[in-house]
PDB file of C-alpha atoms in Angstrom:
ATOM      1  CA  UNK A  16      14.624  99.534  65.783  1.00 63.00           C
ATOM      2  CA  UNK A  17      11.378  97.760  66.611  1.00 71.00           C
ATOM      3  CA  UNK A  18       9.024  99.389  69.000  1.00 91.00           C
ATOM      4  CA  UNK A  19       5.663 100.926  69.760  1.00 94.00           C
ATOM      5  CA  UNK A  20       4.757 104.401  68.602  1.00 95.00           C
ATOM      6  CA  UNK A  21       1.964 106.328  70.232  1.00 96.00           C
ATOM      7  CA  UNK A  22       0.664 109.631  68.929  1.00 95.00           C
ATOM      8  CA  UNK A  23       0.060 112.322  69.735  1.00 94.00           C
ATOM      9  CA  UNK A  24       2.111 112.819  72.878  1.00 93.00           C
ATOM     10  CA  UNK A  25      -0.389 115.358  74.232  1.00 94.00           C
ATOM     11  CA  UNK A  26      -4.057 115.651  73.323  1.00 93.00           C
ATOM     12  CA  UNK A  27      -6.801 118.010  74.405  1.00 90.00           C
ATOM     13  CA  UNK A  28     -10.478 117.195  74.209  1.00 87.00           C
ATOM     14  CA  UNK A  29     -13.466 119.483  74.308  1.00 87.00           C
ATOM     15  CA  UNK A  30     -16.645 118.477  76.098  1.00 83.00           C
ATOM     16  CA  UNK A  31     -18.778 116.152  73.968  1.00 85.00           C
ATOM     17  CA  UNK A  32     -15.971 115.396  71.546  1.00 90.00           C
ATOM     18  CA  UNK A  33     -14.585 112.023  70.546  1.00 93.00           C
ATOM     19  CA  UNK A  34     -10.823 111.735  70.189  1.00 94.00           C
ATOM     20  CA  UNK A  35      -8.678 108.931  68.809  1.00 96.00           C
ATOM     21  CA  UNK A  36      -5.281 107.890  70.133  1.00 97.00           C
ATOM     22  CA  UNK A  37      -2.953 106.132  67.749  1.00 98.00           C
ATOM     23  CA  UNK A  38      -0.817 103.078  68.526  1.00 98.00           C
ATOM     24  CA  UNK A  39       1.435 101.420  65.959  1.00 97.00           C
ATOM     25  CA  UNK A  40       3.918  98.600  66.512  1.00 97.00           C
ATOM     26  CA  UNK A  41       6.532  97.037  64.246  1.00 95.00           C
ATOM     27  CA  UNK A  42       7.446  94.174  66.554  1.00 94.00           C
ATOM     28  CA  UNK A  43       5.251  91.710  64.666  1.00 93.00           C
ATOM     29  CA  UNK A  44       3.337  91.095  67.886  1.00 93.00           C
ATOM     30  CA  UNK A  45      -0.119  89.585  67.662  1.00 91.00           C
ATOM     31  CA  UNK A  46      -1.438  90.954  70.964  1.00 91.00           C
ATOM     32  CA  UNK A  47      -1.991  94.615  71.757  1.00 93.00           C
ATOM     33  CA  UNK A  48      -3.357  96.389  74.800  1.00 93.00           C
ATOM     34  CA  UNK A  49      -4.558  99.767  76.028  1.00 96.00           C
ATOM     35  CA  UNK A  50      -4.071 100.877  79.614  1.00 95.00           C
ATOM     36  CA  UNK A  51      -5.046 103.959  81.511  1.00 96.00           C
ATOM     37  CA  UNK A  52      -2.651 105.286  84.157  1.00 92.00           C
ATOM     38  CA  UNK A  53      -3.939 107.523  86.931  1.00 90.00           C
ATOM     39  CA  UNK A  54      -1.869 108.810  89.866  1.00 81.00           C
ATOM     40  CA  UNK A  55      -1.944 106.370  92.752  1.00 77.00           C
ATOM     41  CA  UNK A  56      -3.861 103.747  90.796  1.00 81.00           C
ATOM     42  CA  UNK A  57      -1.283 102.117  88.606  1.00 84.00           C
ATOM     43  CA  UNK A  58      -2.319 100.816  85.200  1.00 91.00           C
ATOM     44  CA  UNK A  59      -5.822  99.614  84.418  1.00 92.00           C
ATOM     45  CA  UNK A  60      -6.684  97.608  81.314  1.00 92.00           C
ATOM     46  CA  UNK A  61      -9.158  99.235  78.929  1.00 96.00           C
ATOM     47  CA  UNK A  62      -9.191  96.898  75.919  1.00 95.00           C
ATOM     48  CA  UNK A  63      -6.984  94.187  74.474  1.00 92.00           C
ATOM     49  CA  UNK A  64      -6.706  92.352  71.205  1.00 92.00           C
ATOM     50  CA  UNK A  65      -5.133  88.973  70.574  1.00 89.00           C
ATOM     51  CA  UNK A  66      -5.575  88.900  66.819  1.00 90.00           C
ATOM     52  CA  UNK A  67      -6.653  91.087  63.945  1.00 93.00           C
ATOM     53  CA  UNK A  68     -10.380  91.835  63.841  1.00 94.00           C
ATOM     54  CA  UNK A  69     -10.868  90.648  67.395  1.00 93.00           C
ATOM     55  CA  UNK A  70     -10.741  92.521  70.697  1.00 94.00           C
ATOM     56  CA  UNK A  71     -12.000  92.139  74.236  1.00 92.00           C
ATOM     57  CA  UNK A  72     -13.055  94.540  76.969  1.00 93.00           C
ATOM     58  CA  UNK A  73     -10.722  95.008  79.862  1.00 91.00           C
ATOM     59  CA  UNK A  74     -11.579  96.231  83.338  1.00 89.00           C
ATOM     60  CA  UNK A  75     -12.638  99.789  82.455  1.00 94.00           C
ATOM     61  CA  UNK A  76     -13.939  99.676  78.874  1.00 96.00           C
ATOM     62  CA  UNK A  77     -16.958 101.954  79.351  1.00 96.00           C
ATOM     63  CA  UNK A  78     -16.650 105.133  77.309  1.00 96.00           C
ATOM     64  CA  UNK A  79     -13.930 103.733  75.064  1.00 97.00           C
ATOM     65  CA  UNK A  80     -13.868 101.912  71.742  1.00 97.00           C
ATOM     66  CA  UNK A  81     -11.139 100.231  69.688  1.00 98.00           C
ATOM     67  CA  UNK A  82     -10.565  98.611  66.337  1.00 97.00           C
ATOM     68  CA  UNK A  83      -7.962  96.134  65.098  1.00 97.00           C
ATOM     69  CA  UNK A  84      -8.082  96.161  61.313  1.00 97.00           C
ATOM     70  CA  UNK A  85      -4.347  95.672  60.929  1.00 96.00           C
ATOM     71  CA  UNK A  86      -1.875  93.679  62.972  1.00 96.00           C
ATOM     72  CA  UNK A  87       0.365  96.658  63.591  1.00 97.00           C
ATOM     73  CA  UNK A  88      -2.338  99.157  64.574  1.00 98.00           C
ATOM     74  CA  UNK A  89      -4.698  99.362  67.566  1.00 98.00           C
ATOM     75  CA  UNK A  90      -6.299 102.836  67.824  1.00 98.00           C
ATOM     76  CA  UNK A  91      -8.285 103.827  70.896  1.00 98.00           C
ATOM     77  CA  UNK A  92     -11.234 106.228  70.720  1.00 97.00           C
ATOM     78  CA  UNK A  93     -12.191 108.085  73.856  1.00 95.00           C
ATOM     79  CA  UNK A  94     -15.867 108.876  73.398  1.00 94.00           C
ATOM     80  CA  UNK A  95     -17.984 111.617  74.924  1.00 89.00           C
ATOM     81  CA  UNK A  96     -19.489 108.932  77.166  1.00 88.00           C
ATOM     82  CA  UNK A  97     -16.217 108.766  79.102  1.00 89.00           C
ATOM     83  CA  UNK A  98     -16.881 111.332  81.810  1.00 86.00           C
ATOM     84  CA  UNK A  99     -13.410 111.402  83.301  1.00 90.00           C
ATOM     85  CA  UNK A 100     -11.013 111.015  80.396  1.00 91.00           C
ATOM     86  CA  UNK A 101      -8.100 113.023  81.785  1.00 93.00           C
ATOM     87  CA  UNK A 102      -5.316 110.472  82.188  1.00 94.00           C
ATOM     88  CA  UNK A 103      -2.147 109.048  80.738  1.00 94.00           C
ATOM     89  CA  UNK A 104      -2.859 106.336  78.144  1.00 96.00           C
ATOM     90  CA  UNK A 105      -0.383 103.560  77.455  1.00 96.00           C
ATOM     91  CA  UNK A 106      -0.391 101.112  74.586  1.00 96.00           C
ATOM     92  CA  UNK A 107       1.435  97.793  74.841  1.00 94.00           C
ATOM     93  CA  UNK A 108       2.036  94.690  72.756  1.00 93.00           C
ATOM     94  CA  UNK A 109       3.236  91.135  73.284  1.00 89.00           C
ATOM     95  CA  UNK A 110       3.787  87.991  71.248  1.00 86.00           C
ATOM     96  CA  UNK A 111       0.775  85.749  71.129  1.00 72.00           C
ATOM     97  CA  UNK A 112       0.710  82.134  72.182  1.00 50.00           C
ATOM     98  CA  UNK A 113       3.358  82.483  74.843  1.00 50.00           C
ATOM     99  CA  UNK A 114       1.637  83.410  78.017  1.00 60.00           C
ATOM    100  CA  UNK A 115       4.792  84.379  79.796  1.00 65.00           C
ATOM    101  CA  UNK A 116       5.933  86.906  77.240  1.00 74.00           C
ATOM    102  CA  UNK A 117       6.309  90.374  78.747  1.00 79.00           C
ATOM    103  CA  UNK A 118       4.527  93.343  77.323  1.00 86.00           C
ATOM    104  CA  UNK A 119       6.355  96.155  75.583  1.00 90.00           C
ATOM    105  CA  UNK A 120       5.051  99.671  76.136  1.00 93.00           C
ATOM    106  CA  UNK A 121       4.857 102.858  74.107  1.00 94.00           C
ATOM    107  CA  UNK A 122       5.703 106.326  75.428  1.00 92.00           C
ATOM    108  CA  UNK A 123       2.083 107.171  76.156  1.00 94.00           C
ATOM    109  CA  UNK A 124      -0.429 109.898  75.309  1.00 95.00           C
ATOM    110  CA  UNK A 125      -1.517 112.425  77.917  1.00 94.00           C
ATOM    111  CA  UNK A 126      -5.145 113.429  77.416  1.00 94.00           C
ATOM    112  CA  UNK A 127      -6.605 116.524  79.031  1.00 92.00           C
ATOM    113  CA  UNK A 128      -9.997 118.216  78.941  1.00 85.00           C
ATOM    114  CA  UNK A 129     -10.307 121.803  77.750  1.00 80.00           C
TER     115      UNK A 129
ATOM    116  CA  UNK B  69     -10.584  88.837  91.836  1.00 69.00           C
ATOM    117  CA  UNK B  70      -6.880  89.099  91.340  1.00 76.00           C
ATOM    118  CA  UNK B  71      -5.186  92.122  92.857  1.00 86.00           C
ATOM    119  CA  UNK B  72      -1.706  93.458  93.451  1.00 92.00           C
ATOM    120  CA  UNK B  73      -0.752  95.550  96.451  1.00 94.00           C
ATOM    121  CA  UNK B  74       2.311  97.750  96.659  1.00 95.00           C
ATOM    122  CA  UNK B  75       2.579  98.994 100.201  1.00 87.00           C
ATOM    123  CA  UNK B  76       4.850 101.976  99.719  1.00 87.00           C
ATOM    124  CA  UNK B  77       3.576 104.735  97.477  1.00 90.00           C
ATOM    125  CA  UNK B  78       6.569 107.014  97.976  1.00 95.00           C
ATOM    126  CA  UNK B  79      10.072 106.087  99.069  1.00 97.00           C
ATOM    127  CA  UNK B  80      12.936 108.523  99.586  1.00 97.00           C
ATOM    128  CA  UNK B  81      16.475 107.235  99.973  1.00 97.00           C
ATOM    129  CA  UNK B  82      20.005 108.544  99.922  1.00 97.00           C
ATOM    130  CA  UNK B  83      22.505 107.140  97.472  1.00 96.00           C
ATOM    131  CA  UNK B  84      24.106 103.862  98.585  1.00 97.00           C
ATOM    132  CA  UNK B  85      21.142 102.988 100.804  1.00 97.00           C
ATOM    133  CA  UNK B  86      19.534  99.594 100.372  1.00 97.00           C
ATOM    134  CA  UNK B  87      16.135  99.302  98.758  1.00 97.00           C
ATOM    135  CA  UNK B  88      13.244  96.927  99.248  1.00 97.00           C
ATOM    136  CA  UNK B  89       9.866  97.550  97.661  1.00 97.00           C
ATOM    137  CA  UNK B  90       7.019  95.354  98.749  1.00 96.00           C
ATOM    138  CA  UNK B  91       4.594  93.590  96.420  1.00 97.00           C
ATOM    139  CA  UNK B  92       1.845  91.203  97.451  1.00 96.00           C
ATOM    140  CA  UNK B  93      -0.726  89.623  95.214  1.00 94.00           C
ATOM    141  CA  UNK B  94      -3.953  87.761  95.716  1.00 89.00           C
ATOM    142  CA  UNK B  95      -4.328  84.723  93.500  1.00 81.00           C
ATOM    143  CA  UNK B  96      -4.227  81.076  94.437  1.00 73.00           C
ATOM    144  CA  UNK B  97      -3.015  79.545  91.204  1.00 78.00           C
ATOM    145  CA  UNK B  98       0.131  79.624  89.164  1.00 81.00           C
ATOM    146  CA  UNK B  99       1.382  83.127  88.511  1.00 85.00           C
ATOM    147  CA  UNK B 100       3.908  84.944  86.420  1.00 89.00           C
ATOM    148  CA  UNK B 101       5.360  87.961  88.205  1.00 92.00           C
ATOM    149  CA  UNK B 102       6.931  91.109  86.822  1.00 93.00           C
ATOM    150  CA  UNK B 103       8.511  94.344  87.934  1.00 96.00           C
ATOM    151  CA  UNK B 104       8.380  97.249  85.509  1.00 95.00           C
ATOM    152  CA  UNK B 105      10.159 100.592  85.889  1.00 96.00           C
ATOM    153  CA  UNK B 106       9.222 103.984  84.464  1.00 93.00           C
ATOM    154  CA  UNK B 107      12.055 106.513  84.500  1.00 93.00           C
ATOM    155  CA  UNK B 108      11.059 110.204  84.274  1.00 90.00           C
ATOM    156  CA  UNK B 109       9.949 110.980  80.740  1.00 84.00           C
ATOM    157  CA  UNK B 110      10.452 107.430  79.507  1.00 86.00           C
ATOM    158  CA  UNK B 111       8.212 104.493  78.741  1.00 85.00           C
ATOM    159  CA  UNK B 112       7.617 101.510  80.991  1.00 90.00           C
ATOM    160  CA  UNK B 113      10.436  98.984  80.824  1.00 91.00           C
ATOM    161  CA  UNK B 114      10.671  95.443  82.095  1.00 92.00           C
ATOM    162  CA  UNK B 115      13.045  95.216  85.067  1.00 95.00           C
ATOM    163  CA  UNK B 116      12.749  91.515  85.797  1.00 94.00           C
ATOM    164  CA  UNK B 117      10.324  88.611  85.664  1.00 92.00           C
ATOM    165  CA  UNK B 118       9.603  85.316  87.380  1.00 92.00           C
ATOM    166  CA  UNK B 119       7.936  82.371  85.661  1.00 87.00           C
ATOM    167  CA  UNK B 120       9.278  79.268  87.399  1.00 86.00           C
ATOM    168  CA  UNK B 121      12.414  77.764  88.914  1.00 91.00           C
ATOM    169  CA  UNK B 122      14.753  79.677  91.211  1.00 94.00           C
ATOM    170  CA  UNK B 123      12.554  82.046  93.232  1.00 95.00           C
ATOM    171  CA  UNK B 124      15.368  84.602  93.402  1.00 97.00           C
ATOM    172  CA  UNK B 125      15.517  86.372  90.059  1.00 96.00           C
ATOM    173  CA  UNK B 126      18.078  88.877  88.896  1.00 95.00           C
ATOM    174  CA  UNK B 127      17.154  91.769  86.659  1.00 93.00           C
ATOM    175  CA  UNK B 128      18.859  94.670  84.985  1.00 91.00           C
ATOM    176  CA  UNK B 129      20.836  97.375  86.786  1.00 93.00           C
ATOM    177  CA  UNK B 130      21.542  95.274  89.880  1.00 95.00           C
ATOM    178  CA  UNK B 131      17.925  94.695  90.857  1.00 97.00           C
ATOM    179  CA  UNK B 132      16.657  91.378  92.142  1.00 97.00           C
ATOM    180  CA  UNK B 133      13.361  90.049  93.428  1.00 98.00           C
ATOM    181  CA  UNK B 134      12.375  87.066  95.509  1.00 96.00           C
ATOM    182  CA  UNK B 135       9.188  85.091  94.988  1.00 95.00           C
ATOM    183  CA  UNK B 136       7.877  83.718  98.290  1.00 95.00           C
ATOM    184  CA  UNK B 137       4.888  81.603  97.400  1.00 91.00           C
ATOM    185  CA  UNK B 138       3.719  81.097 100.982  1.00 92.00           C
ATOM    186  CA  UNK B 139       3.554  84.851 101.479  1.00 94.00           C
ATOM    187  CA  UNK B 140       2.194  85.677  98.008  1.00 94.00           C
ATOM    188  CA  UNK B 141       5.002  88.183  97.750  1.00 96.00           C
ATOM    189  CA  UNK B 142       7.489  89.321  95.114  1.00 97.00           C
ATOM    190  CA  UNK B 143       9.573  92.050  96.736  1.00 97.00           C
ATOM    191  CA  UNK B 144      12.091  94.045  94.740  1.00 98.00           C
ATOM    192  CA  UNK B 145      15.534  94.678  96.197  1.00 98.00           C
ATOM    193  CA  UNK B 146      18.749  96.490  95.408  1.00 98.00           C
ATOM    194  CA  UNK B 147      21.699  96.560  97.825  1.00 97.00           C
ATOM    195  CA  UNK B 148      22.878 100.063  96.961  1.00 97.00           C
ATOM    196  CA  UNK B 149      20.738 102.560  95.048  1.00 97.00           C
ATOM    197  CA  UNK B 150      21.972 105.298  92.784  1.00 97.00           C
ATOM    198  CA  UNK B 151      20.503 108.671  91.876  1.00 96.00           C
ATOM    199  CA  UNK B 152      19.695 107.220  88.442  1.00 96.00           C
ATOM    200  CA  UNK B 153      17.312 104.720  90.075  1.00 97.00           C
ATOM    201  CA  UNK B 154      14.840 107.552  90.681  1.00 97.00           C
ATOM    202  CA  UNK B 155      11.712 106.290  88.949  1.00 97.00           C
ATOM    203  CA  UNK B 156       8.304 104.763  89.476  1.00 95.00           C
ATOM    204  CA  UNK B 157       8.227 101.000  89.985  1.00 97.00           C
ATOM    205  CA  UNK B 158       5.260  98.770  89.189  1.00 96.00           C
ATOM    206  CA  UNK B 159       4.692  95.204  90.257  1.00 96.00           C
ATOM    207  CA  UNK B 160       2.477  93.126  87.944  1.00 93.00           C
ATOM    208  CA  UNK B 161       0.981  89.673  88.107  1.00 90.00           C
ATOM    209  CA  UNK B 162      -0.384  87.434  85.413  1.00 86.00           C
ATOM    210  CA  UNK B 163      -2.595  84.640  86.595  1.00 74.00           C
ATOM    211  CA  UNK B 164      -5.468  82.865  84.934  1.00 56.00           C
ATOM    212  CA  UNK B 165      -7.852  84.504  82.476  1.00 53.00           C
ATOM    213  CA  UNK B 166      -5.492  83.941  79.622  1.00 56.00           C
ATOM    214  CA  UNK B 167      -4.443  86.362  76.985  1.00 56.00           C
ATOM    215  CA  UNK B 168      -1.433  87.553  78.916  1.00 61.00           C
ATOM    216  CA  UNK B 169      -3.619  89.870  80.988  1.00 77.00           C
ATOM    217  CA  UNK B 170      -1.535  91.678  83.567  1.00 84.00           C
ATOM    218  CA  UNK B 171      -2.768  93.115  86.840  1.00 87.00           C
ATOM    219  CA  UNK B 172      -0.662  96.068  87.972  1.00 91.00           C
ATOM    220  CA  UNK B 173      -0.056  97.456  91.407  1.00 93.00           C
ATOM    221  CA  UNK B 174      -0.519 101.170  92.082  1.00 92.00           C
ATOM    222  CA  UNK B 175       3.188 101.840  91.772  1.00 94.00           C
ATOM    223  CA  UNK B 176       5.914 103.126  94.087  1.00 96.00           C
ATOM    224  CA  UNK B 177       7.676 106.396  93.422  1.00 95.00           C
ATOM    225  CA  UNK B 178      11.321 106.202  94.412  1.00 97.00           C
ATOM    226  CA  UNK B 179      13.388 109.344  94.850  1.00 97.00           C
ATOM    227  CA  UNK B 180      17.112 108.908  95.436  1.00 97.00           C
ATOM    228  CA  UNK B 181      18.993 111.914  96.743  1.00 95.00           C
ATOM    229  CA  UNK B 182      22.710 112.348  96.005  1.00 89.00           C
TER     230      UNK B 182
END
């Protein structure tokens, strides 16, 4: 079955440490997205990518970095510059070129600070 | 800036009660509207969407939503809820800015008691 796989499910970060969240999709979607979900705030867009080797900042990109070297992969690095990283991170994808295509979501990664 | 407002953060209902969750957005142009649902322990799933045409759209599991352009609203309704509808519901809007960028509301947690 096609879908989006996020790993790990739970992740712990020490102070000053960078951590990388994995997102892989086999839906052949061109566009991929990273969101952060906090209680009472819904989902906020961190980064998105419409095509391989290209990505754009979302609304809350500070303290995060991404890469898009392959169509199926869009890893997110939470850097030490992100002072409040504890959150639930969701990866999504959608077909490119059709603006009304809905996004498909992964199961998420919950990041906590040790 | 575009924004989405969901007025009810927590809703508690008994089974068979009727449901209406409010969603208002701020954007003056053409919009695509979505409702997503997140069941406990599961990933976000698309419940229904509106792009054009009949402003009353039907989704999965007996849900429907009505787009009222003059009120900038896209309220979600279900005539008779079930215990299995317990979940968090997110309204999302896609306006201009391209790249299928979605703006999410803060979410509404629905608890249905047997």
